[in-house]
Amino acid sequence: MRWLLLFLEWFVDWARGTYWYLVGKRSALCKECFSPPGQQEFDQQARDRVLAEEFSMDKVASGLDVVVIGSGVGGLTAAAVLAKLGKKVLVLEQHDQAGGLCQSFTVKGFQFDSAFHYIGQLHENSLLKIALDQITDGQLQIAELDPHMDTVVIGKGDGRREYTIYAGKRQMEAHLKKQFPNDTRAIEEFFKIMKLVPLWFARFILWSGIADWISPIFKYSRTSTLEMISSLTDNKDLLTVLGHISYGVPPRDSSGMVTALFLHHSKRGSFYPKGGASEIPYHIIPVIQKNGGKVLVKAPVSRILVDTSGCAYGVAVKTTDSEVEIRAPVIISSAGLLTTFHNLLPPEIKSKPEVMDRLDGVRPGRGFFQVFAGFNATQEELGITSTSYSLYKSNNMDTVLEEYFSLDEQDAPDNIPMMYVSFPSAKDPTSKNRFPGQSRMTIHTVVNTQWFGKWKGIPEEDRGEDLNKFEMRFANHMFDWACVHFPKLREKLVTLHPVSPINKHAGATLSAEHNLERFKPLTIAKMRSTTPIKNLYISGQDVFSTGFSGALHGGLLCASTVLGHVVYIDLLLLQKRLKQKVAKKLD
């Protein structure tokens, strides 16, 4: 009987999808309705008029369809899709610049991206590229980076080992095999894991229990990275290399599926926005504005308004001396699932069993610590390239991370186990002309947010010199480690700017932790855009996955849910049309 019901459910889903695909209503997203890129605008005052328009009630349009909390990629994507399909959307951002982790800031004449390194899957006519073109009207210009994407260094001193990772549909696997000749079979099996099944089939096979027979990706969603790769090889260096894109979760606690998909994400190359990460929100916001919407900053939402029947109907924004209410029939939060439920909902709502159940198995992500360094030297003088470096103290990351997170705050800065080094000025082809004679480096690592707990909630101007000294201990150790690999950096250093989890530039915890529990099939099923509160939706990383692409897909899923219309099918139809156009040119 169970199999009959499952078959009927699959058949109904297949029939509905086929009917919609063949004769269903199309939206503007299935049309190539974006323009060729125009001339880039780098005048800061002109950019601020788009990215830093301050909140005031007289700027809030009447007849709003949607209010979005947070202007990160997830919130802006949902807002832009809804705006393109006729909705008037207001986006409210608490900081002084829109963009979330794609915003830029300047320190002593050096412009830094808050938390952006590169994007994968932006090759010609990829689904992500088409989606990004739609929400920016085709105005975002992208540079493809050198195929040598990453170098992974394990160990310190004379015993350190270096491994290189190259992009390419076949080159990535082949290059890894050359470096691990005794583990070629393990690498082949790992790359098989990276293959996916169609999304429409996933629901049926998950519930039927035959998912593991169809594709290993489902099995490994609930298998740790350590267990998955250990089943293929006992080479701990290979384990570290395959899982080098770290989001702060040790291999034994992280999902093997996510580890495989992160590497797969950059298989077709890595890309960087010309002009820096803030180009992304800069070109999304005009799409929102075209239909009467706004993106306003310095607009901290203090609470979501919920009526007695349990329906969200607006938000309250904290101003200098009061609160103002803004009403709309749809509220989208891109502030993160935990922040939304814990901090923005009324007490009587967040204590409801169905709300608490939604948070079951979800816990806060790790804290991140970043160091932004500026140099008076060119990339040629410093010997740097677009290649990023992942540095590991050891190939036993489970043990070293456990020991690291158990340290007290005094010992932690001296025992950093891993860090990621990136050179944004070498990735952005406009940098040489805009900032001649300058180079910039970003380093980040993971930290225990409790180490910074004593300063939480204290205004920045009142935190005192102790915080700065503590942050600089981390910064100096991280910079010293980077100088081991790039010795020319030290004498050309102009500024070293630390950012911790209590600062506003990307030091904050990134979404819910992406641990093994988070990616079990039933937890994945719960992590959707809808919420137990009617008219309230979630967008961003917590709907899909961490990172830029995860946040963007979270925005697409959220917009689809609000509209009751699967925008992915529109994008797939456009993708098919664009590929046909390319094929005709080649004939």
PDB file of N, CA and C in Angstrom, residues 172-213:
ATOM      1  N   MET A 172      40.137  19.355 -12.740  1.00  0.00           N
ATOM      2  CA  MET A 172      40.193  19.305 -11.282  1.00  0.00           C
ATOM      3  C   MET A 172      40.510  17.896 -10.796  1.00  0.00           C
ATOM      4  N   GLU A 173      39.769  16.933 -11.296  1.00  0.00           N
ATOM      5  CA  GLU A 173      39.988  15.545 -10.887  1.00  0.00           C
ATOM      6  C   GLU A 173      41.363  15.055 -11.333  1.00  0.00           C
ATOM      7  N   ALA A 174      41.739  15.346 -12.583  1.00  0.00           N
ATOM      8  CA  ALA A 174      43.021  14.878 -13.110  1.00  0.00           C
ATOM      9  C   ALA A 174      44.195  15.452 -12.329  1.00  0.00           C
ATOM     10  N   HIS A 175      44.091  16.717 -11.963  1.00  0.00           N
ATOM     11  CA  HIS A 175      45.189  17.363 -11.239  1.00  0.00           C
ATOM     12  C   HIS A 175      45.340  16.782  -9.832  1.00  0.00           C
ATOM     13  N   LEU A 176      44.229  16.482  -9.186  1.00  0.00           N
ATOM     14  CA  LEU A 176      44.300  15.861  -7.862  1.00  0.00           C
ATOM     15  C   LEU A 176      44.923  14.470  -7.948  1.00  0.00           C
ATOM     16  N   LYS A 177      44.622  13.732  -8.994  1.00  0.00           N
ATOM     17  CA  LYS A 177      45.191  12.393  -9.156  1.00  0.00           C
ATOM     18  C   LYS A 177      46.706  12.437  -9.289  1.00  0.00           C
ATOM     19  N   LYS A 178      47.216  13.471  -9.961  1.00  0.00           N
ATOM     20  CA  LYS A 178      48.673  13.608 -10.104  1.00  0.00           C
ATOM     21  C   LYS A 178      49.342  13.831  -8.750  1.00  0.00           C
ATOM     22  N   GLN A 179      48.649  14.540  -7.858  1.00  0.00           N
ATOM     23  CA  GLN A 179      49.235  14.846  -6.553  1.00  0.00           C
ATOM     24  C   GLN A 179      49.028  13.722  -5.542  1.00  0.00           C
ATOM     25  N   PHE A 180      48.047  12.863  -5.791  1.00  0.00           N
ATOM     26  CA  PHE A 180      47.768  11.732  -4.905  1.00  0.00           C
ATOM     27  C   PHE A 180      47.720  10.447  -5.753  1.00  0.00           C
ATOM     28  N   PRO A 181      48.872  10.034  -6.306  1.00  0.00           N
ATOM     29  CA  PRO A 181      48.876   8.878  -7.218  1.00  0.00           C
ATOM     30  C   PRO A 181      48.442   7.570  -6.571  1.00  0.00           C
ATOM     31  N   ASN A 182      48.557   7.474  -5.266  1.00  0.00           N
ATOM     32  CA  ASN A 182      48.146   6.239  -4.577  1.00  0.00           C
ATOM     33  C   ASN A 182      46.671   6.235  -4.200  1.00  0.00           C
ATOM     34  N   ASP A 183      45.981   7.338  -4.514  1.00  0.00           N
ATOM     35  CA  ASP A 183      44.572   7.454  -4.126  1.00  0.00           C
ATOM     36  C   ASP A 183      43.689   7.813  -5.308  1.00  0.00           C
ATOM     37  N   THR A 184      44.079   7.386  -6.497  1.00  0.00           N
ATOM     38  CA  THR A 184      43.297   7.741  -7.687  1.00  0.00           C
ATOM     39  C   THR A 184      41.883   7.164  -7.631  1.00  0.00           C
ATOM     40  N   ARG A 185      41.758   5.940  -7.110  1.00  0.00           N
ATOM     41  CA  ARG A 185      40.446   5.320  -7.008  1.00  0.00           C
ATOM     42  C   ARG A 185      39.532   6.100  -6.048  1.00  0.00           C
ATOM     43  N   ALA A 186      40.106   6.548  -4.926  1.00  0.00           N
ATOM     44  CA  ALA A 186      39.335   7.321  -3.943  1.00  0.00           C
ATOM     45  C   ALA A 186      38.855   8.638  -4.554  1.00  0.00           C
ATOM     46  N   ILE A 187      39.706   9.287  -5.339  1.00  0.00           N
ATOM     47  CA  ILE A 187      39.337  10.560  -5.973  1.00  0.00           C
ATOM     48  C   ILE A 187      38.226  10.339  -6.988  1.00  0.00           C
ATOM     49  N   GLU A 188      38.328   9.239  -7.756  1.00  0.00           N
ATOM     50  CA  GLU A 188      37.271   8.924  -8.724  1.00  0.00           C
ATOM     51  C   GLU A 188      35.934   8.721  -8.021  1.00  0.00           C
ATOM     52  N   GLU A 189      35.947   8.004  -6.919  1.00  0.00           N
ATOM     53  CA  GLU A 189      34.709   7.753  -6.177  1.00  0.00           C
ATOM     54  C   GLU A 189      34.146   9.053  -5.596  1.00  0.00           C
ATOM     55  N   PHE A 190      35.031   9.917  -5.107  1.00  0.00           N
ATOM     56  CA  PHE A 190      34.585  11.186  -4.545  1.00  0.00           C
ATOM     57  C   PHE A 190      33.897  12.030  -5.622  1.00  0.00           C
ATOM     58  N   PHE A 191      34.456  12.063  -6.822  1.00  0.00           N
ATOM     59  CA  PHE A 191      33.852  12.862  -7.889  1.00  0.00           C
ATOM     60  C   PHE A 191      32.546  12.261  -8.386  1.00  0.00           C
ATOM     61  N   LYS A 192      32.361  10.960  -8.213  1.00  0.00           N
ATOM     62  CA  LYS A 192      31.057  10.362  -8.514  1.00  0.00           C
ATOM     63  C   LYS A 192      30.003  10.857  -7.525  1.00  0.00           C
ATOM     64  N   ILE A 193      30.427  11.025  -6.274  1.00  0.00           N
ATOM     65  CA  ILE A 193      29.516  11.510  -5.243  1.00  0.00           C
ATOM     66  C   ILE A 193      28.981  12.899  -5.598  1.00  0.00           C
ATOM     67  N   MET A 194      29.791  13.679  -6.305  1.00  0.00           N
ATOM     68  CA  MET A 194      29.428  15.055  -6.626  1.00  0.00           C
ATOM     69  C   MET A 194      28.324  15.151  -7.680  1.00  0.00           C
ATOM     70  N   LYS A 195      27.915  14.023  -8.269  1.00  0.00           N
ATOM     71  CA  LYS A 195      26.861  14.055  -9.273  1.00  0.00           C
ATOM     72  C   LYS A 195      25.494  14.016  -8.602  1.00  0.00           C
ATOM     73  N   LEU A 196      24.555  14.749  -9.167  1.00  0.00           N
ATOM     74  CA  LEU A 196      23.231  14.902  -8.567  1.00  0.00           C
ATOM     75  C   LEU A 196      22.148  14.232  -9.399  1.00  0.00           C
ATOM     76  N   VAL A 197      20.981  14.059  -8.783  1.00  0.00           N
ATOM     77  CA  VAL A 197      19.799  13.601  -9.516  1.00  0.00           C
ATOM     78  C   VAL A 197      18.881  14.803  -9.693  1.00  0.00           C
ATOM     79  N   PRO A 198      17.939  14.743 -10.653  1.00  0.00           N
ATOM     80  CA  PRO A 198      17.014  15.863 -10.840  1.00  0.00           C
ATOM     81  C   PRO A 198      16.209  16.156  -9.574  1.00  0.00           C
ATOM     82  N   LEU A 199      15.946  17.440  -9.331  1.00  0.00           N
ATOM     83  CA  LEU A 199      15.244  17.845  -8.107  1.00  0.00           C
ATOM     84  C   LEU A 199      13.828  17.274  -8.029  1.00  0.00           C
ATOM     85  N   TRP A 200      13.151  17.158  -9.201  1.00  0.00           N
ATOM     86  CA  TRP A 200      11.755  16.717  -9.156  1.00  0.00           C
ATOM     87  C   TRP A 200      11.640  15.278  -8.646  1.00  0.00           C
ATOM     88  N   PHE A 201      12.743  14.517  -8.771  1.00  0.00           N
ATOM     89  CA  PHE A 201      12.707  13.120  -8.362  1.00  0.00           C
ATOM     90  C   PHE A 201      13.060  12.929  -6.882  1.00  0.00           C
ATOM     91  N   ALA A 202      13.664  13.977  -6.290  1.00  0.00           N
ATOM     92  CA  ALA A 202      14.230  13.832  -4.944  1.00  0.00           C
ATOM     93  C   ALA A 202      13.178  13.477  -3.896  1.00  0.00           C
ATOM     94  N   ARG A 203      12.042  14.154  -3.958  1.00  0.00           N
ATOM     95  CA  ARG A 203      11.033  13.954  -2.915  1.00  0.00           C
ATOM     96  C   ARG A 203      10.540  12.503  -2.866  1.00  0.00           C
ATOM     97  N   PHE A 204      10.252  11.961  -4.036  1.00  0.00           N
ATOM     98  CA  PHE A 204       9.740  10.595  -4.097  1.00  0.00           C
ATOM     99  C   PHE A 204      10.746   9.596  -3.529  1.00  0.00           C
ATOM    100  N   ILE A 205      11.983   9.677  -3.966  1.00  0.00           N
ATOM    101  CA  ILE A 205      12.955   8.656  -3.563  1.00  0.00           C
ATOM    102  C   ILE A 205      13.403   8.813  -2.108  1.00  0.00           C
ATOM    103  N   LEU A 206      13.312  10.041  -1.574  1.00  0.00           N
ATOM    104  CA  LEU A 206      13.643  10.205  -0.153  1.00  0.00           C
ATOM    105  C   LEU A 206      12.631   9.483   0.722  1.00  0.00           C
ATOM    106  N   TRP A 207      11.356   9.689   0.424  1.00  0.00           N
ATOM    107  CA  TRP A 207      10.309   9.070   1.237  1.00  0.00           C
ATOM    108  C   TRP A 207      10.212   7.565   1.007  1.00  0.00           C
ATOM    109  N   SER A 208      10.596   7.107  -0.178  1.00  0.00           N
ATOM    110  CA  SER A 208      10.481   5.682  -0.480  1.00  0.00           C
ATOM    111  C   SER A 208      11.581   4.855   0.154  1.00  0.00           C
ATOM    112  N   GLY A 209      12.682   5.526   0.526  1.00  0.00           N
ATOM    113  CA  GLY A 209      13.807   4.788   1.098  1.00  0.00           C
ATOM    114  C   GLY A 209      14.769   4.243   0.068  1.00  0.00           C
ATOM    115  N   ILE A 210      14.512   4.518  -1.232  1.00  0.00           N
ATOM    116  CA  ILE A 210      15.414   3.997  -2.258  1.00  0.00           C
ATOM    117  C   ILE A 210      16.412   5.066  -2.714  1.00  0.00           C
ATOM    118  N   ALA A 211      16.474   6.179  -1.979  1.00  0.00           N
ATOM    119  CA  ALA A 211      17.354   7.275  -2.391  1.00  0.00           C
ATOM    120  C   ALA A 211      18.805   6.827  -2.525  1.00  0.00           C
ATOM    121  N   ASP A 212      19.258   6.011  -1.572  1.00  0.00           N
ATOM    122  CA  ASP A 212      20.656   5.596  -1.591  1.00  0.00           C
ATOM    123  C   ASP A 212      20.995   4.744  -2.805  1.00  0.00           C
ATOM    124  N   TRP A 213      19.985   4.094  -3.396  1.00  0.00           N
ATOM    125  CA  TRP A 213      20.240   3.279  -4.590  1.00  0.00           C
ATOM    126  C   TRP A 213      20.396   4.176  -5.825  1.00  0.00           C
TER     127      TRP A 213
END
